């Protein structure tokens, strides 16, 4: 009888191997994340082969949908069904909460293609997912997520996830497998890069203008693409930085949504040792009252998040 060989960690562990042996997530959560990664592979292909252009419809926020928004949403819906683990999901591209399987253990909130309007400029764009236990997301907090992940479709397509044991990055390789390229991503306390969104708010919020002037005077480096997935990934990839999108007259609570964008990224950034805030408290602690709830967001290096909150807190 040969002795059974233990599962030896391969040189480039797959996402499935990592979920099972490093994150040690429950099998049904592993299946769910693997099915989401399959949808991401199809979105990766669709971005490269589907013509750009408008779908002739708008989403729940009244934003015009491009064809890729609708296609990405449908691809994710299909794979959430296949997973057999999802009770309900909420998509940024749909008005209502969608019930899939009353026996499902998880609920998923996702933005199928964040920054999709940038695809015609060939900028990097991404998909964002927050996963919760049970049938309800409303009434919970982003701290209740059991996992969060995003996929960034850029020159390379990468998937970054956390299930509560650190943040880990995978690249879509030549045979269509997500393989580990970076494990336990960390964020240092001080920022050298800044990524300031909703700049129209400087006219309503003098403190935002003062903050920008401080960054300019201190010669921090601007890194802003207009796609949150790319801009926040930059912080994780470089191990430092600050991303802001705060309120103003056009978007009093900031442009970004708590459930689809800010909650998953707050979870990931804090898992990597950074901080998140809405200006007064961690975004993880904000109660999710409604699907279209927006929130100011300040995420990144701890000391910079603290400074931003202090400056914005001054009237
Ligand atoms: P602004 C893209 O449409 C998006 O939702 C985020 O990905 C991005 O951070 C933000 O809007 C861009 O906002 O104010 O720069 O146009």
Short mmCIF file of C-alpha atoms and ligand atoms in Angstrom, two decimals:
data_model
loop_
_atom_site.label_atom_id
_atom_site.label_comp_id
_atom_site.label_asym_id
_atom_site.label_seq_id
_atom_site.Cartn_x
_atom_site.Cartn_y
_atom_site.Cartn_z
CA UNK A 1 0.00 0.00 0.00
CA UNK A 2 1.59 3.32 -1.05
CA UNK A 3 1.27 6.06 1.54
CA UNK A 4 -1.19 8.68 0.41
CA UNK A 5 0.70 11.78 -0.61
CA UNK A 6 -0.59 14.89 1.15
CA UNK A 7 -1.86 17.62 -1.15
CA UNK A 8 1.49 19.25 -1.83
CA UNK A 9 1.13 22.99 -2.48
CA UNK A 10 1.87 23.53 -6.20
CA UNK A 11 4.31 26.25 -7.25
CA UNK A 12 1.40 28.36 -8.57
CA UNK A 13 -1.64 27.39 -6.48
CA UNK A 14 -4.99 27.71 -8.22
CA UNK A 15 -7.82 29.74 -6.73
CA UNK A 16 -9.59 26.49 -5.84
CA UNK A 17 -6.50 25.08 -4.08
CA UNK A 18 -6.01 28.33 -2.15
CA UNK A 19 -9.64 28.55 -1.04
CA UNK A 20 -9.49 24.96 0.21
CA UNK A 21 -6.01 24.83 1.76
CA UNK A 22 -5.08 28.41 2.73
CA UNK A 23 -8.37 30.23 3.37
CA UNK A 24 -10.00 26.91 4.38
CA UNK A 25 -13.44 28.23 3.45
CA UNK A 26 -16.50 25.93 3.66
CA UNK A 27 -17.00 23.89 0.48
CA UNK A 28 -20.21 25.72 -0.51
CA UNK A 29 -18.48 29.11 -0.25
CA UNK A 30 -15.56 27.73 -2.26
CA UNK A 31 -17.97 26.53 -4.95
CA UNK A 32 -19.68 29.94 -4.98
CA UNK A 33 -16.40 31.85 -5.40
CA UNK A 34 -15.26 29.40 -8.08
CA UNK A 35 -18.54 29.91 -9.98
CA UNK A 36 -18.10 33.69 -9.71
CA UNK A 37 -14.58 33.26 -11.12
CA UNK A 38 -16.05 31.30 -14.07
CA UNK A 39 -18.41 34.21 -14.80
CA UNK A 40 -15.38 36.52 -14.64
CA UNK A 41 -13.58 34.46 -17.29
CA UNK A 42 -16.58 34.87 -19.60
CA UNK A 43 -16.74 38.63 -18.90
CA UNK A 44 -13.00 38.82 -19.64
CA UNK A 45 -13.75 37.27 -23.06
CA UNK A 46 -16.86 39.42 -23.65
CA UNK A 47 -14.92 42.65 -23.04
CA UNK A 48 -12.50 41.67 -25.79
CA UNK A 49 -15.12 40.48 -28.28
CA UNK A 50 -18.38 42.38 -27.68
CA UNK A 51 -18.83 45.65 -29.51
CA UNK A 52 -19.02 48.66 -27.21
CA UNK A 53 -22.10 50.84 -27.23
CA UNK A 54 -25.27 51.51 -25.32
CA UNK A 55 -27.83 48.85 -24.49
CA UNK A 56 -30.70 51.31 -24.79
CA UNK A 57 -31.72 50.72 -21.15
CA UNK A 58 -30.97 52.34 -17.79
CA UNK A 59 -30.20 50.76 -14.42
CA UNK A 60 -31.92 51.38 -11.08
CA UNK A 61 -29.93 54.59 -10.69
CA UNK A 62 -31.08 55.91 -14.06
CA UNK A 63 -27.59 55.43 -15.48
CA UNK A 64 -27.41 54.42 -19.14
CA UNK A 65 -26.33 50.78 -19.51
CA UNK A 66 -23.78 49.71 -22.07
CA UNK A 67 -24.24 46.32 -23.71
CA UNK A 68 -21.46 44.90 -21.57
CA UNK A 69 -23.26 45.93 -18.35
CA UNK A 70 -26.27 43.83 -19.31
CA UNK A 71 -24.20 40.90 -20.60
CA UNK A 72 -21.96 40.85 -17.51
CA UNK A 73 -25.00 40.95 -15.23
CA UNK A 74 -26.58 38.01 -17.09
CA UNK A 75 -23.35 35.97 -17.00
CA UNK A 76 -23.04 36.42 -13.23
CA UNK A 77 -26.73 35.59 -12.73
CA UNK A 78 -26.26 32.36 -14.71
CA UNK A 79 -23.24 31.28 -12.65
CA UNK A 80 -24.82 32.17 -9.31
CA UNK A 81 -27.68 29.87 -10.32
CA UNK A 82 -25.24 27.10 -11.24
CA UNK A 83 -23.53 27.32 -7.85
CA UNK A 84 -26.70 26.13 -6.10
CA UNK A 85 -25.59 28.08 -3.00
CA UNK A 86 -27.26 31.47 -3.46
CA UNK A 87 -30.54 32.39 -1.75
CA UNK A 88 -30.75 35.92 -3.14
CA UNK A 89 -28.65 38.40 -5.06
CA UNK A 90 -28.70 42.15 -5.61
CA UNK A 91 -27.12 43.59 -8.76
CA UNK A 92 -26.31 47.25 -9.39
CA UNK A 93 -27.90 46.72 -12.82
CA UNK A 94 -31.28 45.57 -11.47
CA UNK A 95 -34.00 47.25 -9.45
CA UNK A 96 -34.98 44.43 -7.13
CA UNK A 97 -33.55 41.72 -4.94
CA UNK A 98 -33.60 38.47 -6.96
CA UNK A 99 -34.50 35.23 -5.18
CA UNK A 100 -32.71 32.15 -6.54
CA UNK A 101 -32.90 29.20 -4.11
CA UNK A 102 -34.68 29.20 -0.74
CA UNK A 103 -32.18 26.57 0.41
CA UNK A 104 -29.21 28.72 -0.59
CA UNK A 105 -26.78 29.59 2.22
CA UNK A 106 -25.47 32.88 0.83
CA UNK A 107 -26.60 36.21 -0.58
CA UNK A 108 -24.48 38.18 -3.03
CA UNK A 109 -24.32 41.91 -3.85
CA UNK A 110 -22.41 42.78 -7.00
CA UNK A 111 -21.54 45.48 -9.47
CA UNK A 112 -21.14 43.43 -12.65
CA UNK A 113 -18.98 45.92 -14.54
CA UNK A 114 -17.81 48.96 -12.58
CA UNK A 115 -16.48 51.73 -14.83
CA UNK A 116 -18.06 50.15 -17.92
CA UNK A 117 -18.41 53.57 -19.60
CA UNK A 118 -14.59 53.58 -19.77
CA UNK A 119 -14.45 50.48 -21.99
CA UNK A 120 -14.57 52.59 -25.18
CA UNK A 121 -11.47 54.40 -23.93
CA UNK A 122 -9.88 50.99 -23.34
CA UNK A 123 -9.37 51.71 -19.64
CA UNK A 124 -9.26 48.91 -17.07
CA UNK A 125 -12.70 48.09 -15.60
CA UNK A 126 -13.88 45.59 -13.01
CA UNK A 127 -16.50 43.44 -11.24
CA UNK A 128 -17.11 43.73 -7.48
CA UNK A 129 -18.73 41.14 -5.17
CA UNK A 130 -19.78 41.13 -1.50
CA UNK A 131 -20.94 37.77 -0.04
CA UNK A 132 -23.13 37.45 3.06
CA UNK A 133 -24.43 34.41 4.98
CA UNK A 134 -28.19 33.86 4.84
CA UNK A 135 -31.04 35.29 2.79
CA UNK A 136 -30.86 38.92 3.80
CA UNK A 137 -28.33 41.66 3.14
CA UNK A 138 -30.47 44.68 4.03
CA UNK A 139 -30.19 45.38 7.75
CA UNK A 140 -26.67 43.93 7.93
CA UNK A 141 -23.32 45.78 7.85
CA UNK A 142 -20.40 45.26 5.45
CA UNK A 143 -18.58 43.79 8.49
CA UNK A 144 -20.99 40.85 8.17
CA UNK A 145 -19.56 39.83 4.78
CA UNK A 146 -18.05 36.34 4.83
CA UNK A 147 -16.02 37.18 1.72
CA UNK A 148 -15.46 39.97 -0.78
CA UNK A 149 -13.70 39.91 -4.13
CA UNK A 150 -13.15 41.85 -7.29
CA UNK A 151 -11.91 41.13 -10.80
CA UNK A 152 -9.90 43.77 -12.66
CA UNK A 153 -9.98 43.46 -16.47
CA UNK A 154 -6.84 45.34 -17.47
CA UNK A 155 -3.72 44.47 -19.48
CA UNK A 156 -3.85 41.41 -17.19
CA UNK A 157 -7.05 40.06 -15.67
CA UNK A 158 -6.63 39.57 -11.92
CA UNK A 159 -8.96 38.36 -9.19
CA UNK A 160 -8.45 39.53 -5.60
CA UNK A 161 -10.36 37.99 -2.68
CA UNK A 162 -10.53 37.80 1.06
CA UNK A 163 -12.58 35.38 3.16
CA UNK A 164 -11.31 36.78 6.45
CA UNK A 165 -7.77 35.38 6.36
CA UNK A 166 -5.89 38.03 4.39
CA UNK A 167 -6.12 39.38 0.83
CA UNK A 168 -4.80 37.31 -2.08
CA UNK A 169 -4.30 38.04 -5.80
CA UNK A 170 -4.64 35.64 -8.74
CA UNK A 171 -3.93 36.13 -12.44
CA UNK A 172 -5.90 34.58 -15.30
CA UNK A 173 -3.23 32.49 -17.01
CA UNK A 174 -2.78 31.22 -20.56
CA UNK A 175 -4.95 28.15 -19.98
CA UNK A 176 -7.77 30.09 -18.34
CA UNK A 177 -6.94 29.28 -14.72
CA UNK A 178 -6.74 31.88 -11.93
CA UNK A 179 -3.35 31.20 -10.32
CA UNK A 180 -1.83 32.85 -7.25
CA UNK A 181 0.60 35.71 -7.88
CA UNK A 182 0.50 37.55 -4.52
CA UNK A 183 -0.58 36.38 -1.06
CA UNK A 184 -1.41 38.37 2.09
CA UNK A 185 -1.36 41.77 0.40
CA UNK A 186 -0.62 44.53 2.95
CA UNK A 187 -1.13 48.30 3.09
CA UNK A 188 1.40 50.56 4.84
CA UNK A 189 0.26 53.33 7.18
CA UNK A 190 1.51 56.24 5.05
CA UNK A 191 0.40 57.16 1.52
CA UNK A 192 2.55 58.41 -1.36
CA UNK A 193 -0.23 58.14 -3.96
CA UNK A 194 -3.70 59.72 -3.91
CA UNK A 195 -6.81 58.94 -5.94
CA UNK A 196 -9.42 61.67 -5.50
CA UNK A 197 -12.88 61.17 -7.05
CA UNK A 198 -15.97 63.36 -7.37
CA UNK A 199 -13.76 66.44 -7.63
CA UNK A 200 -16.83 68.55 -8.50
CA UNK A 201 -17.39 68.43 -4.70
CA UNK A 202 -14.49 70.88 -4.10
CA UNK A 203 -16.93 73.69 -5.00
CA UNK A 204 -19.34 72.64 -2.24
CA UNK A 205 -16.79 71.45 0.32
CA UNK A 206 -13.87 73.87 0.85
CA UNK A 207 -12.20 71.32 3.11
CA UNK A 208 -11.92 68.95 0.08
CA UNK A 209 -10.11 71.71 -1.83
CA UNK A 210 -7.85 72.26 1.19
CA UNK A 211 -7.06 68.54 1.27
CA UNK A 212 -6.19 68.50 -2.43
CA UNK A 213 -3.90 71.49 -1.89
CA UNK A 214 -2.15 69.63 0.93
CA UNK A 215 -1.56 66.63 -1.35
CA UNK A 216 -0.25 68.94 -4.09
CA UNK A 217 2.00 70.87 -1.66
CA UNK A 218 3.38 67.62 -0.23
CA UNK A 219 3.95 66.36 -3.79
CA UNK A 220 1.99 63.11 -3.41
CA UNK A 221 1.55 61.32 -6.74
CA UNK A 222 -1.91 61.37 -8.37
CA UNK A 223 -3.15 57.99 -9.56
CA UNK A 224 -6.78 58.21 -10.76
CA UNK A 225 -8.45 56.37 -13.67
CA UNK A 226 -12.16 56.87 -12.96
CA UNK A 227 -12.71 53.15 -12.30
CA UNK A 228 -12.91 52.40 -8.57
CA UNK A 229 -11.75 48.79 -9.04
CA UNK A 230 -8.57 49.92 -10.82
CA UNK A 231 -7.95 52.82 -8.45
CA UNK A 232 -8.39 50.84 -5.24
CA UNK A 233 -6.46 47.88 -6.69
CA UNK A 234 -3.58 50.32 -7.21
CA UNK A 235 -3.47 50.82 -3.41
CA UNK A 236 -3.35 47.06 -2.79
CA UNK A 237 -0.81 46.51 -5.58
CA UNK A 238 1.52 49.29 -4.37
CA UNK A 239 0.94 48.64 -0.65
CA UNK A 240 -0.04 52.24 0.06
CA UNK A 241 -2.30 55.08 -1.09
CA UNK A 242 -5.62 56.83 -0.46
CA UNK A 243 -8.86 56.77 -2.45
CA UNK A 244 -11.65 59.28 -1.81
CA UNK A 245 -15.10 59.95 -3.21
CA UNK A 246 -17.02 62.34 -0.96
CA UNK A 247 -20.34 64.17 -1.13
CA UNK A 248 -21.18 67.42 -2.91
CA UNK A 249 -24.24 69.09 -4.41
CA UNK A 250 -24.59 66.51 -7.21
CA UNK A 251 -24.09 63.52 -4.93
CA UNK A 252 -24.72 64.66 -1.33
CA UNK A 253 -23.67 61.28 0.09
CA UNK A 254 -20.92 60.69 -2.47
CA UNK A 255 -21.38 58.90 -5.79
CA UNK A 256 -20.54 55.37 -4.71
CA UNK A 257 -22.93 52.74 -3.33
CA UNK A 258 -22.50 51.10 0.05
CA UNK A 259 -23.67 47.61 -0.85
CA UNK A 260 -22.09 47.25 -4.32
CA UNK A 261 -18.80 49.15 -4.11
CA UNK A 262 -17.88 50.65 -0.73
CA UNK A 263 -18.77 47.66 1.47
CA UNK A 264 -16.69 45.07 -0.44
CA UNK A 265 -13.70 47.42 -0.78
CA UNK A 266 -13.85 48.48 2.89
CA UNK A 267 -13.71 44.78 3.82
CA UNK A 268 -10.74 44.08 1.53
CA UNK A 269 -8.75 47.19 2.47
CA UNK A 270 -9.21 46.57 6.22
CA UNK A 271 -8.30 42.89 5.75
CA UNK A 272 -5.04 44.14 4.18
CA UNK A 273 -4.27 46.35 7.19
CA UNK A 274 -5.62 49.61 5.80
CA UNK A 275 -8.56 51.68 7.02
CA UNK A 276 -11.93 52.79 5.67
CA UNK A 277 -14.20 55.63 6.72
CA UNK A 278 -17.28 57.58 5.68
CA UNK A 279 -15.66 60.58 7.37
CA UNK A 280 -16.65 59.58 10.89
CA UNK A 281 -16.50 55.77 11.22
CA UNK A 282 -15.44 52.58 9.49
CA UNK A 283 -17.60 51.81 6.49
CA UNK A 284 -17.76 48.23 7.78
CA UNK A 285 -19.95 49.46 10.64
CA UNK A 286 -22.55 51.25 8.52
CA UNK A 287 -25.98 49.62 8.57
CA UNK A 288 -27.24 48.79 5.07
CA UNK A 289 -30.66 50.46 5.05
CA UNK A 290 -31.51 50.31 1.32
CA UNK A 291 -30.15 48.97 -1.96
CA UNK A 292 -29.34 52.38 -3.46
CA UNK A 293 -27.69 53.77 -0.32
CA UNK A 294 -24.64 55.88 -1.19
CA UNK A 295 -21.82 56.80 1.19
CA UNK A 296 -18.76 59.00 1.21
CA UNK A 297 -15.71 56.74 1.08
CA UNK A 298 -12.14 57.28 2.26
CA UNK A 299 -9.99 54.12 2.06
CA UNK A 300 -6.31 53.26 2.12
CA UNK A 301 -3.30 53.86 4.33
CA UNK A 302 -4.37 54.28 7.97
CA UNK A 303 -2.55 57.54 8.73
CA UNK A 304 -3.83 59.15 5.52
CA UNK A 305 -7.43 58.06 6.21
CA UNK A 306 -7.09 59.66 9.66
CA UNK A 307 -5.69 62.89 8.18
CA UNK A 308 -8.44 63.09 5.54
CA UNK A 309 -11.14 62.66 8.21
CA UNK A 310 -9.52 65.38 10.34
CA UNK A 311 -9.27 67.85 7.43
CA UNK A 312 -12.80 67.12 6.15
CA UNK A 313 -14.10 67.32 9.70
CA UNK A 314 -13.02 70.97 9.94
CA UNK A 315 -15.88 73.27 8.93
P1 LIG B 1 -16.12 60.47 -10.89
C1 LIG B 1 -17.45 54.59 -12.25
O1 LIG B 1 -18.59 55.11 -12.93
C2 LIG B 1 -17.65 54.86 -10.77
O2 LIG B 1 -18.83 54.27 -10.31
C3 LIG B 1 -16.46 54.35 -9.97
O3 LIG B 1 -15.88 53.23 -10.52
C4 LIG B 1 -15.52 55.54 -9.96
O4 LIG B 1 -14.65 55.58 -8.85
C5 LIG B 1 -16.49 56.72 -9.95
O5 LIG B 1 -17.71 56.26 -10.55
C6 LIG B 1 -15.96 57.89 -10.74
O6 LIG B 1 -16.55 59.05 -10.24
O7 LIG B 1 -16.66 61.50 -9.93
O8 LIG B 1 -14.64 60.51 -10.98
O9 LIG B 1 -16.78 60.48 -12.23
#
